[in-house]
XYZ file of C-alpha atoms in Angstrom:
447
model
C 130.621 66.044 85.058
C 129.374 65.494 88.600
C 125.681 66.084 89.183
C 124.463 68.950 91.340
C 122.374 67.644 94.276
C 118.733 68.735 94.193
C 118.630 70.584 97.498
C 115.245 72.111 96.682
C 113.611 68.711 96.377
C 115.305 67.599 99.599
C 113.910 70.681 101.391
C 110.391 69.906 100.173
C 110.765 66.294 101.243
C 111.708 67.442 104.748
C 108.783 69.900 104.818
C 106.442 67.080 103.824
C 107.972 64.869 106.582
C 108.378 62.083 104.040
C 111.094 59.515 103.588
C 112.191 58.546 100.095
C 110.104 55.380 100.317
C 107.002 57.372 101.317
C 107.443 59.767 98.388
C 107.828 56.808 96.047
C 104.601 55.257 97.383
C 102.734 58.566 96.928
C 104.030 58.814 93.350
C 102.842 55.305 92.516
C 99.392 56.186 93.872
C 99.108 59.389 91.813
C 100.323 57.545 88.718
C 97.726 54.813 89.238
C 94.975 57.447 89.431
C 96.015 58.559 85.948
C 96.064 55.041 84.529
C 99.843 54.745 84.592
C 102.097 52.121 86.141
C 105.199 53.691 87.662
C 108.171 51.640 88.806
C 109.398 53.920 91.556
C 111.158 53.068 94.811
C 113.418 54.639 97.426
C 116.552 54.186 95.318
C 115.020 56.135 92.434
C 114.134 59.012 94.791
C 117.724 58.960 96.031
C 118.978 59.393 92.464
C 116.707 62.415 91.992
C 117.996 63.940 95.197
C 121.572 63.426 93.984
C 120.813 65.437 90.830
C 119.370 63.054 88.238
C 116.439 64.696 86.450
C 113.374 62.420 86.179
C 111.837 61.928 82.774
C 108.270 62.982 81.923
C 105.641 62.297 83.126
C 107.382 61.774 86.511
C 107.990 65.497 87.185
C 104.272 66.313 86.855
C 103.360 63.386 89.098
C 105.992 64.453 91.609
C 104.664 68.026 91.774
C 101.112 66.766 92.266
C 102.128 64.405 95.091
C 104.042 67.158 96.902
C 101.251 69.702 96.382
C 98.709 67.345 97.929
C 100.931 66.590 100.894
C 101.821 70.237 101.591
C 98.363 71.644 100.871
C 99.690 74.287 98.489
C 100.833 74.453 94.878
C 104.418 73.367 94.277
C 105.914 74.333 90.921
C 108.847 72.925 88.983
C 111.266 75.680 90.012
C 110.587 75.185 93.715
C 111.163 71.438 93.333
C 114.402 71.903 91.399
C 112.944 70.389 88.228
C 113.267 73.359 85.881
C 116.564 72.492 84.206
C 116.814 70.425 80.980
C 115.767 67.884 79.848
C 112.559 68.721 81.696
C 110.882 71.552 79.778
C 108.642 73.822 81.835
C 105.894 76.058 80.468
C 105.186 79.228 82.451
C 101.795 78.123 83.733
C 102.064 78.914 87.433
C 98.738 78.760 89.261
C 99.290 82.267 90.562
C 100.506 83.789 87.289
C 98.691 86.716 85.709
C 95.647 85.158 83.986
C 96.153 87.071 80.726
C 99.785 85.946 80.530
C 98.694 82.401 81.293
C 96.009 82.554 78.577
C 98.614 83.697 76.054
C 101.039 80.940 77.088
C 98.325 78.276 76.988
C 96.907 79.203 73.590
C 100.341 79.597 71.986
C 101.366 76.195 73.318
C 98.005 74.765 72.210
C 98.655 75.890 68.626
C 102.260 74.627 68.514
C 102.432 70.850 67.888
C 105.577 70.297 69.989
C 104.466 72.376 72.967
C 100.943 70.953 72.702
C 102.495 67.562 73.425
C 103.895 68.967 76.681
C 100.507 70.385 77.622
C 98.792 67.057 76.990
C 101.432 65.248 79.059
C 100.410 67.228 82.126
C 98.766 65.707 85.169
C 95.266 66.552 86.380
C 95.706 67.983 89.866
C 93.478 67.259 92.850
C 95.698 69.666 94.787
C 94.539 72.478 92.517
C 90.934 71.735 93.521
C 91.890 72.277 97.148
C 93.276 75.720 96.244
C 90.502 77.213 94.099
C 90.301 80.756 92.830
C 89.151 83.222 95.475
C 86.348 85.684 94.885
C 87.204 89.272 95.823
C 84.025 91.352 96.245
C 86.075 94.557 96.493
C 88.155 93.928 93.391
C 89.659 97.066 91.881
C 89.176 97.889 88.188
C 91.299 95.324 86.315
C 94.547 96.392 84.768
C 94.206 97.545 81.187
C 91.032 99.565 81.679
C 91.102 103.258 80.976
C 88.669 106.139 81.488
C 87.609 106.582 77.885
C 84.562 106.176 75.699
C 83.695 102.902 74.001
C 85.471 102.349 70.710
C 87.373 105.646 70.841
C 90.499 105.766 68.644
C 90.227 102.103 67.750
C 89.788 100.898 71.302
C 87.618 97.798 71.792
C 83.998 98.618 72.529
C 80.500 97.182 72.344
C 81.159 95.673 68.917
C 83.932 93.454 70.234
C 81.840 92.423 73.242
C 78.956 91.368 70.968
C 81.384 89.573 68.651
C 82.687 87.492 71.560
C 79.120 86.612 72.617
C 78.362 85.484 69.073
C 81.509 83.369 68.909
C 80.644 81.703 72.209
C 77.299 80.616 70.754
C 78.891 79.426 67.507
C 81.597 77.359 69.202
C 79.200 75.880 71.768
C 76.719 74.840 69.074
C 79.471 73.315 66.922
C 80.776 71.281 69.873
C 77.273 70.016 70.661
C 76.717 68.929 67.074
C 80.131 67.482 66.206
C 82.022 66.998 69.478
C 84.869 69.110 70.773
C 87.743 67.596 68.817
C 86.857 69.458 65.632
C 86.497 72.948 67.081
C 88.696 73.480 70.135
C 91.867 74.389 68.209
C 89.919 77.060 66.309
C 88.634 78.441 69.610
C 92.173 78.470 71.041
C 93.336 80.451 67.981
C 90.505 82.970 68.367
C 91.318 83.446 72.052
C 95.056 83.714 71.499
C 94.909 86.100 68.558
C 91.770 88.230 68.832
C 90.557 88.072 72.426
C 94.008 88.476 74.000
C 94.440 91.611 71.901
C 91.120 93.043 73.123
C 92.110 92.441 76.747
C 95.509 94.104 76.327
C 94.113 97.225 74.656
C 92.982 100.222 76.744
C 89.198 100.440 77.057
C 86.565 102.116 79.168
C 86.341 100.364 82.544
C 82.840 98.946 82.074
C 83.791 97.737 78.564
C 86.975 96.129 79.854
C 84.960 94.250 82.458
C 82.578 93.028 79.735
C 85.564 91.890 77.678
C 86.914 89.992 80.691
C 83.525 88.335 81.149
C 83.395 87.348 77.476
C 86.922 85.958 77.655
C 86.079 83.970 80.793
C 83.064 82.453 79.040
C 85.070 81.468 75.956
C 87.898 80.008 78.064
C 85.391 78.033 80.131
C 84.052 76.585 76.871
C 87.590 75.746 75.753
C 88.294 74.073 79.091
C 85.179 71.944 78.783
C 86.069 71.088 75.176
C 89.570 70.074 76.270
C 88.081 67.838 78.957
C 85.808 66.259 76.345
C 88.915 65.618 74.234
C 90.738 63.894 77.103
C 93.232 66.725 77.718
C 92.376 66.823 81.417
C 95.339 68.787 82.781
C 94.981 71.377 80.015
C 91.242 71.643 80.696
C 91.960 72.313 84.347
C 94.390 75.095 83.433
C 91.822 76.730 81.167
C 89.056 76.525 83.786
C 91.337 77.998 86.445
C 92.277 80.861 84.114
C 88.625 81.512 83.278
C 87.700 81.691 86.956
C 90.447 84.256 87.565
C 89.209 86.435 84.706
C 85.574 86.157 85.848
C 86.645 87.249 89.334
C 88.585 90.177 87.851
C 85.480 91.130 85.863
C 83.346 91.056 89.016
C 80.921 88.664 87.282
C 79.543 86.286 89.922
C 77.388 84.342 87.469
C 80.261 83.417 85.149
C 82.514 82.771 88.156
C 79.930 80.316 89.535
C 79.492 78.624 86.145
C 83.245 78.160 85.814
C 83.593 76.640 89.289
C 80.723 74.338 88.400
C 82.580 73.326 85.214
C 85.654 72.485 87.330
C 83.574 70.347 89.681
C 81.799 68.623 86.780
C 85.135 67.762 85.168
C 86.477 66.276 88.415
C 83.287 64.256 88.932
C 83.367 62.947 85.350
C 86.923 61.716 85.976
C 85.639 59.668 88.904
C 86.922 61.818 91.759
C 84.547 61.653 94.727
C 86.639 63.566 97.256
C 85.519 66.230 99.749
C 87.408 68.798 97.666
C 85.140 68.100 94.680
C 81.973 68.401 96.732
C 83.314 71.569 98.358
C 83.996 73.022 94.923
C 80.425 72.268 93.832
C 79.248 73.944 97.031
C 81.418 76.966 96.321
C 79.833 77.256 92.875
C 76.363 77.207 94.434
C 77.412 79.829 97.016
C 78.911 82.067 94.338
C 75.638 81.903 92.393
C 73.560 83.040 95.383
C 72.809 86.464 93.847
C 73.020 85.321 90.224
C 70.002 84.788 87.926
C 67.773 81.869 88.908
C 68.832 79.856 85.866
C 72.474 79.962 87.025
C 71.462 79.054 90.562
C 69.501 76.065 89.220
C 72.531 75.028 87.180
C 74.867 75.030 90.185
C 72.377 73.408 92.580
C 71.809 70.537 90.139
C 75.457 69.626 90.096
C 75.745 70.023 93.852
C 73.080 67.302 94.012
C 75.146 65.062 91.724
C 78.358 65.437 93.739
C 76.648 65.093 97.135
C 74.632 61.978 96.249
C 77.310 59.330 96.985
C 77.914 60.622 100.533
C 75.016 62.829 101.659
C 71.512 61.843 100.567
C 69.808 64.737 102.380
C 72.042 67.386 100.798
C 71.635 65.799 97.378
C 67.840 65.696 97.482
C 67.615 69.205 98.950
C 69.855 70.617 96.218
C 67.883 68.750 93.547
C 64.574 70.151 94.799
C 66.038 73.656 94.833
C 67.335 73.218 91.294
C 63.900 72.102 90.073
C 62.097 74.967 91.822
C 64.555 77.562 90.572
C 64.307 76.213 87.033
C 60.517 76.508 87.076
C 60.758 80.144 88.224
C 63.613 81.174 85.929
C 63.632 83.277 82.808
C 66.390 82.432 80.367
C 67.645 83.585 76.993
C 69.224 81.363 74.335
C 72.965 80.955 74.740
C 75.554 78.739 76.420
C 75.725 80.947 79.543
C 72.133 82.175 79.750
C 70.128 78.987 79.212
C 69.908 75.711 81.128
C 67.693 73.355 79.113
C 65.164 71.225 80.948
C 66.721 68.215 79.219
C 70.006 68.964 80.991
C 68.251 69.287 84.350
C 66.635 65.868 83.835
C 70.084 64.479 82.986
C 71.542 65.749 86.286
C 68.449 64.457 88.079
C 69.115 61.024 86.584
C 72.754 61.123 87.664
C 71.721 62.034 91.199
C 69.086 59.309 91.442
C 71.433 56.697 90.000
C 74.084 57.608 92.602
C 71.424 57.309 95.313
C 70.629 53.778 94.096
C 67.199 54.588 92.653
C 67.736 53.098 89.199
C 64.044 53.008 88.292
C 63.583 56.762 88.710
C 66.962 57.418 87.115
C 65.784 55.540 84.021
C 62.689 57.746 83.927
C 64.789 60.902 84.217
C 67.201 59.839 81.463
C 64.205 59.006 79.249
C 62.671 62.430 79.912
C 65.991 64.051 79.037
C 66.139 62.219 75.714
C 62.598 63.280 74.786
C 63.562 66.927 75.216
C 66.900 66.863 73.392
C 66.908 68.802 70.116
C 68.487 67.660 66.861
C 71.432 70.026 67.380
C 72.289 68.465 70.771
C 73.857 65.371 69.217
C 76.720 65.170 71.715
C 74.488 65.343 74.793
C 71.911 63.035 73.243
C 74.558 60.420 72.398
C 75.977 60.412 75.922
C 72.469 60.209 77.387
C 71.712 57.126 75.290
C 74.904 55.536 76.632
C 74.169 56.307 80.292
C 70.569 55.172 79.938
C 71.721 51.898 78.379
C 74.171 51.323 81.250
C 71.474 52.010 83.828
C 68.978 49.751 82.089
C 71.482 46.892 81.974
C 72.271 47.351 85.674
C 68.510 47.097 86.278
C 68.372 43.815 84.342
C 66.855 45.101 81.066
C 69.326 43.851 78.452
C 67.148 44.246 75.346
C 66.079 47.777 76.278
C 69.732 48.638 76.891
C 70.661 47.293 73.457
C 68.104 49.629 71.874
C 69.795 52.670 73.365
C 73.291 51.419 72.607
C 72.137 51.057 68.991
C 71.175 54.743 68.980
C 74.526 55.507 70.607
C 76.397 53.747 67.802
C 74.252 55.523 65.191
C 75.515 58.894 66.403
C 79.020 57.963 67.540
C 80.789 58.245 64.123
C 79.611 61.855 63.815
C 81.377 62.926 67.026
C 84.977 63.677 67.904
C 84.792 63.156 71.655
C 86.924 61.223 74.135
C 83.976 61.196 76.545
C 81.963 59.338 73.916
C 84.909 57.012 73.266
C 85.028 56.167 76.982
C 81.347 55.255 76.887
C 82.078 53.030 73.873
C 84.682 51.179 75.949
C 82.160 50.804 78.785
C 79.609 49.393 76.344
C 82.082 46.803 75.114
C 82.948 45.713 78.659
C 79.281 45.387 79.606
C 78.326 43.406 76.505
C 81.196 40.906 76.436
C 79.514 38.708 79.114
C 76.410 38.644 76.850
C 78.247 37.777 73.634
C 76.129 34.623 73.142
C 73.000 36.800 72.907
C 72.673 37.424 69.175
C 71.671 41.141 69.292
C 74.467 41.853 71.792
C 76.971 40.031 69.583
C 75.787 42.097 66.606
C 76.423 45.325 68.494
C 79.882 44.149 69.548
C 80.686 43.348 65.918
C 79.440 46.762 64.835
C 81.532 48.481 67.527
C 84.716 46.486 66.782
C 86.171 48.843 64.110
C 85.297 52.002 66.053
C 87.785 53.888 68.227
């Protein structure tokens, strides 16, 4: 049967003022950013316009390229890519956040649909269209003028349960890495938490439930990023920010924006959009507790350091002052350990080219890490080793890479696996040095 021309894609191409060759070049660039080689030229674009459906992961790359060019989100339906064999999950950026949470967690728990989620593309265009804060937000849908817990409605007990689960999941991820716990968290969100949010509740209780959900989804987004599911992590973070805004919780909203900016920075993106997002997190935290303000200022320093030394050092000083003045309670959203502040200080100083002080900051961070912070401690050893080697201290670097390898088998973490690959690349030129060769041999069977 004759193919139906993709007039929607042709319309978007005209709106973007792109030729087929220019779209192909943009696609190759986006693919390269995601570590993929894409053989795409003008003739291939012509086939898509004539009605041929591109195979995954091309559709995701195509939507990202068009979204960047047009400065707005472009979904599969608008681009004429929603017919088989390209399967589309209902994950529109502007969709209702509760519906999106349900779709995400159900797909996360289904092996076939999870494959589609993991095949997604991390979107820089989404960073340029972040969630807006609405200070005059109306009571979120689902709330009802009633007393807490009346007639089986969720109340204070469910709010406290969600706070407890956030602590449990965060501690498990710190001790064992995210790979072992994120599916359990997705199941809890999809089954229990989604039910709490859909049930009628007193308005103030419903807002607390939204806050608790936003915190748990932020954790799941960060766990997904640690597991290498970058597009999925971005979806979770975006959903969490929407729910925090609906709850009217500026502190959690700021923390979630900060998580988005941290994820982008960890992936190596150093664009104005990433720095602007870190700045938005700091602005959103302006009236939040000092510990949250310190948390957002510290990462603003990290993102600003490559381009704006003054902004970076100013933000770092503010973070340190706020941390000294802050009161905090134990918990993943109420505490910002001094060890973590030293870690961000080290990242900032390293980006500013001050390796000597960065080494001191990483060392201070390690001294303060507790036994339960295995994940953070392992990554700190790796970054300290890399900084020491860059400063010419091979033997000292080997000491910290030894500690890294001691802890590595106990973690399920793609972030740790990436640091293992970096270690291998750095040590290969030193393979004639016996201790370096021994570490390479020890690392050889590890993944």
